Short mmCIF file of C-alpha atoms in Angstrom, two decimals:
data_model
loop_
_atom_site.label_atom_id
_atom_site.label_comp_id
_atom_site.label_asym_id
_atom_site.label_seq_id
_atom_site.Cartn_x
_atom_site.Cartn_y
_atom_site.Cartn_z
CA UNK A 14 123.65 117.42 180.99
CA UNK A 15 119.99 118.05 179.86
CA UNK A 16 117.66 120.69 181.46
CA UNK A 17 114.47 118.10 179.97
CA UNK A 18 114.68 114.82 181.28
CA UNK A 19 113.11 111.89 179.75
CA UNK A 20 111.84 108.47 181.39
CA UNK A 21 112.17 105.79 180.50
CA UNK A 22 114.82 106.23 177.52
CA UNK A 23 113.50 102.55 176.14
CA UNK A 24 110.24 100.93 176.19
CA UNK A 25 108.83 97.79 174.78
CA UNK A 26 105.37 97.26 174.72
CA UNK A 27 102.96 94.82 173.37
CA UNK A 28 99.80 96.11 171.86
CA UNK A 29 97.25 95.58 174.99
CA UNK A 30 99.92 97.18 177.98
CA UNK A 31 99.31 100.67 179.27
CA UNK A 32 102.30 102.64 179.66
CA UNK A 33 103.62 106.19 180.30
CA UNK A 34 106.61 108.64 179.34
CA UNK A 35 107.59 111.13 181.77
CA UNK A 36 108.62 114.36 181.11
CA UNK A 37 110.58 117.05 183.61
CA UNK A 38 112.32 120.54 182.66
CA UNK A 39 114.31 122.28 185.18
CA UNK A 40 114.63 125.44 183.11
CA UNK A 41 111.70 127.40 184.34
CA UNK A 42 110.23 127.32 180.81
CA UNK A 43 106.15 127.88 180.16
CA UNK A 44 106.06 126.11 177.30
CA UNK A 45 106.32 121.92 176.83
CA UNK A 46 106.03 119.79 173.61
CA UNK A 47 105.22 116.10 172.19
CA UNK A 48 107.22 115.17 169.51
CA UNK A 49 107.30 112.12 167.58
CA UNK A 50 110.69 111.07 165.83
CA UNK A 51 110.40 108.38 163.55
CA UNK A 52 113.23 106.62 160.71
CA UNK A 53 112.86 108.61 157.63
CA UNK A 54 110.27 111.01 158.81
CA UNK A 55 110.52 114.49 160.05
CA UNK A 56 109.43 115.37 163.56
CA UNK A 57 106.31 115.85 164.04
CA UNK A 58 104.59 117.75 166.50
CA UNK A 59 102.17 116.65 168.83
CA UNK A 60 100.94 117.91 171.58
CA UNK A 61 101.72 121.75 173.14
CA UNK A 62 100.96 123.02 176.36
CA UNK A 63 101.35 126.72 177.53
CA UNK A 64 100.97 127.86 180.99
CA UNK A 65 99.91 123.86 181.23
CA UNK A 66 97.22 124.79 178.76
CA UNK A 67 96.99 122.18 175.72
CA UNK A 68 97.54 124.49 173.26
CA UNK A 69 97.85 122.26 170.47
CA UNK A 70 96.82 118.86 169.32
CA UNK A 71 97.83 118.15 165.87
CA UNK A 72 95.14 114.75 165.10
CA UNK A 73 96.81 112.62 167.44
CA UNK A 74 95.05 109.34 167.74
CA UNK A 75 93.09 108.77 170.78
CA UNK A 76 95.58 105.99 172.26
CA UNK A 77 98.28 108.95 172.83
CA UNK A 78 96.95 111.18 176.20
CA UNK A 79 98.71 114.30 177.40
CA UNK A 80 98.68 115.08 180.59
CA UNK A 81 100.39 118.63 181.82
CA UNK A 82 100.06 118.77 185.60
CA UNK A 83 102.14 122.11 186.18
CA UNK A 84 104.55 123.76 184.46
CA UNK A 85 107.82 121.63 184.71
CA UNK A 86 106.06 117.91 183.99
CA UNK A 87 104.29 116.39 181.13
CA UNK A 88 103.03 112.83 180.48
CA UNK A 89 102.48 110.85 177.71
CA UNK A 90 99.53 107.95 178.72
CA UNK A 91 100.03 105.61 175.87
CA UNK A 92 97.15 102.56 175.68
CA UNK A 93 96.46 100.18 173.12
CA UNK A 94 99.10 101.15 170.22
CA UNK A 95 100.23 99.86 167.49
CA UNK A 96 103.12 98.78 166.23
CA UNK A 97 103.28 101.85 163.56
CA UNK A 98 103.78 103.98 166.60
CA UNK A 99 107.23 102.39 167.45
CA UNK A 100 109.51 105.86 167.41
CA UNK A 101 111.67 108.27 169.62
CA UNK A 102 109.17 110.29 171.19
CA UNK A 103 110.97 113.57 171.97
CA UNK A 104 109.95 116.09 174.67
CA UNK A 105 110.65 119.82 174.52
CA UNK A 106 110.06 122.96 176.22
CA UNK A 107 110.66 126.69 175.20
CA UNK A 108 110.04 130.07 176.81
CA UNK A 109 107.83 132.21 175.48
CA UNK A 110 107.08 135.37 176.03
CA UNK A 111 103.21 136.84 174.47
CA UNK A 112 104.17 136.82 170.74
CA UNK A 113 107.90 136.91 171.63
CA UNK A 114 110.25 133.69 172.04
CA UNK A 115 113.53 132.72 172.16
CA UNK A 116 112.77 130.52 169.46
CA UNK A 117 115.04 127.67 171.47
CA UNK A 118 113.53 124.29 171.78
CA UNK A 119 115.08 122.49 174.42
CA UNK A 120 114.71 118.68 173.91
CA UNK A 121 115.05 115.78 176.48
CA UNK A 122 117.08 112.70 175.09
CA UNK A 123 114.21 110.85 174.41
CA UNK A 124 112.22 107.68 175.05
CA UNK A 125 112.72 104.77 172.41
CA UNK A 126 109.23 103.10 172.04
CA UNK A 127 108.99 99.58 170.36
CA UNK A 128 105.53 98.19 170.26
CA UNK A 129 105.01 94.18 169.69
CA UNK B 12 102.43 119.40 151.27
CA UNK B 13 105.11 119.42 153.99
CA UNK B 14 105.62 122.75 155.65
CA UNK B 15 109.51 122.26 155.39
CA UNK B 16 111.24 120.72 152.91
CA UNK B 17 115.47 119.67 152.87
CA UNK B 18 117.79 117.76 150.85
CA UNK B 19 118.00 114.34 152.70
CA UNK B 20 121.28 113.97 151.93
CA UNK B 21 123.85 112.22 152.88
CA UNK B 22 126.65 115.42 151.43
CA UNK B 23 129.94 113.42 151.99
CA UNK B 24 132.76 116.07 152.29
CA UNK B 25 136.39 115.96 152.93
CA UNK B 26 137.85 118.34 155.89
CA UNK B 27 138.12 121.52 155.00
CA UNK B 28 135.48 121.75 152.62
CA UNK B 29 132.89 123.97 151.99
CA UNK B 30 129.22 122.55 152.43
CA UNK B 31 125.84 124.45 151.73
CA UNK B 32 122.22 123.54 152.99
CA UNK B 33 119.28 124.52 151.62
CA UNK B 34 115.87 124.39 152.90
CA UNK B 35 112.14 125.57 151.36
CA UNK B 36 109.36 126.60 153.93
CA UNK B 37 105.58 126.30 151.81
CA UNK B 38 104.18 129.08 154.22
CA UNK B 39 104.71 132.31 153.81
CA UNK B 40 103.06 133.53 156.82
CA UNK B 41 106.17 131.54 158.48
CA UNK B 42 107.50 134.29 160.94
CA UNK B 43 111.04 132.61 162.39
CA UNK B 44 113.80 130.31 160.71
CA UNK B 45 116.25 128.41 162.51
CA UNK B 46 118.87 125.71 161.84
CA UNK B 47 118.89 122.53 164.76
CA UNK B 48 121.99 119.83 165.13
CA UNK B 49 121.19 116.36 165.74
CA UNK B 50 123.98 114.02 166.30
CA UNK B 51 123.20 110.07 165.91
CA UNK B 52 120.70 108.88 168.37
CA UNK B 53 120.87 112.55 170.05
CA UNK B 54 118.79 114.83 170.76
CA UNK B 55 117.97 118.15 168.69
CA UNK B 56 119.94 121.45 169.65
CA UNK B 57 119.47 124.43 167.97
CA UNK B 58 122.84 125.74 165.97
CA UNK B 59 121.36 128.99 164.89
CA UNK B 60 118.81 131.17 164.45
CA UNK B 61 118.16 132.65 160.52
CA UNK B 62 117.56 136.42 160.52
CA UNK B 63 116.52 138.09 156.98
CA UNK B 64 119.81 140.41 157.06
CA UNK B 65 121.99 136.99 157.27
CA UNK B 66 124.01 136.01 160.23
CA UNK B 67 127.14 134.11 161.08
CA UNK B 68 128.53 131.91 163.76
CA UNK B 69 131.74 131.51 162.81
CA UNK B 70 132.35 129.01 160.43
CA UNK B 71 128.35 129.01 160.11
CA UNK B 72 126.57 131.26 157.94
CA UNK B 73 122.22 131.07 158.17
CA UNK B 74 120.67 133.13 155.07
CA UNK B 75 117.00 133.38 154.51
CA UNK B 76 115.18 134.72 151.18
CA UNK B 77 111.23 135.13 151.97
CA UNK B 78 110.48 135.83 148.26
CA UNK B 79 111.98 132.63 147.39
CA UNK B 80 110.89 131.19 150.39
CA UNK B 81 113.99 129.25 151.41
CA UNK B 82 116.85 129.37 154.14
CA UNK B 83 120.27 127.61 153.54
CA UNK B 84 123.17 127.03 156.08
CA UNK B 85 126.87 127.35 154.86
CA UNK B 86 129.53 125.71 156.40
CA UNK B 87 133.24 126.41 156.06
CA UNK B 88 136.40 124.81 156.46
CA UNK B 89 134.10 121.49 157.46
CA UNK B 90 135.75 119.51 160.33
CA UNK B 91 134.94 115.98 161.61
CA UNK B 92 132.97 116.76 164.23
CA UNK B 93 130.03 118.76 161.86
CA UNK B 94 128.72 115.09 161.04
CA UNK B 95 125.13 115.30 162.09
CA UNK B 96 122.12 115.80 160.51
CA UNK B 97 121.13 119.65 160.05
CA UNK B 98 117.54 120.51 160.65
CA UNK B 99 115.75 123.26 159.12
CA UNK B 100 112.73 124.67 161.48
CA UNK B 101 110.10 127.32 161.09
CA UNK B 102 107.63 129.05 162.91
CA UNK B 103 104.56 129.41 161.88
CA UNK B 104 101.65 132.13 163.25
CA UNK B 105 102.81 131.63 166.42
CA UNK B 106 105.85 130.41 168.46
CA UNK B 107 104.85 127.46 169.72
CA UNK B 108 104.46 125.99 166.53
CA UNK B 109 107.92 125.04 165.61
CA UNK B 110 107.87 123.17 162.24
CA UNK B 111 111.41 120.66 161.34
CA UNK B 112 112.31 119.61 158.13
CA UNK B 113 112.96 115.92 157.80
CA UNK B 114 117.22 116.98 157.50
CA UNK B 115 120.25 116.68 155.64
CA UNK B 116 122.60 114.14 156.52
CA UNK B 117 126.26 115.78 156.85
CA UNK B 118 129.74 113.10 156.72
CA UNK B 119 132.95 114.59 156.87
CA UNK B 120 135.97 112.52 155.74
CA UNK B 121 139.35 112.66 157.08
#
């Protein structure tokens, strides 16, 4: 059983639809991450929110939009993508403490994204 | 340049082998070093963290060498369930910056 939980685990989308991923932790943590998982490719990171502070936004494209509404839930509005963005898009949160951190990400199972 | 760099892989072992990892990090203001599991369509968990002194888990030893700037991952007496994929992840200026190499595919044969 996951502390992070992920919905929906799969989504197919065509290229006009307007969608979201949902993101919940149940581990008290301050910190909550984007990541994108695709065949081949490292993870990459992007988006970070502290203290539901965006933190980090590493040149997403414009039709991926964070949203960080307290502490335990993030979003992930997704509008007008492309097909190149099909991937496992990961969430993750962490505790951290000033300059200190476990250094434990804590990842939900994902959501599977196929875009048409 | 990628911040984190592995051996894709796949290592195909028998059990009870030996297996070693190694991973380069191209920052070396990169302040922590850990090694994450990921099992087939799983999730990420981390297996261990990489302190400069060296550490083990039991059959899991994490090294790190910041002159050389890499961190490798030894595993002994393999069993069947080590199949995954290992990840190598760094830190960089801060924690929330947590950096994954692309990983090294680990089978273990009966």
């Amino acid at each position: 059983e996951t502390g992070v939980t992920q919905t929906p685990r799969h989504l197919v989308m065509g290229m006009t639809n307007k969608k979201s991923l949902k993101c919940e932790q149940h581990l008290g943590h301050n910190a909550m991450y984007w990541y994108k998982q695709s065949a081949k490719k490292p993870l990459e990171l992007m988006f970070v929110y502290n203290f539901k502070e965006q933190t980090e936004n590493n040149s997403v494209p414009s039709r991926f939009s964070p949203e960080c509404p307290n502490s335990s839930h993030l979003f992930l509005h997704l509008h007008t993508l492309q097909p190149e963005d099909s991937a496992l898009y990961l969430c993750a949160s962490s505790q951290d403490i000033g300059d200190r951190s476990t250094g434990e990400l804590f990842f939900g199972e994902g959501s599977r994204l196929t875009v048409l | 340049r990628k911040e984190v760099e592995q051996d894709p892989g796949p290592f195909n072992v028998p059990e009870g082998a030996t297996v070693a990892f190694n991973c380069t990090y191209s920052n070396s203001a990169s302040q922590s070093f850990f090694w994450y599991r990921q099992d087939c369509r799983k999730e990420p968990k981390l297996l261990m963290s990489v302190y400069s002194s060296g550490n083990e888990d039991g059959r899991f030893t994490a090294q790190l060498n910041r002159a050389s700037q890499y961190i490798s991952l030894l595993i002994r007496d393999s069993k069947l369930s080590d199949s995954a994929t290992y990840l190598c992840v760094v830190t960089i200026y801060n924690f929330n910056k947590f950096y994954f190499g692309s990983g090294t595919k680990l089978n273990v044969k009966p």
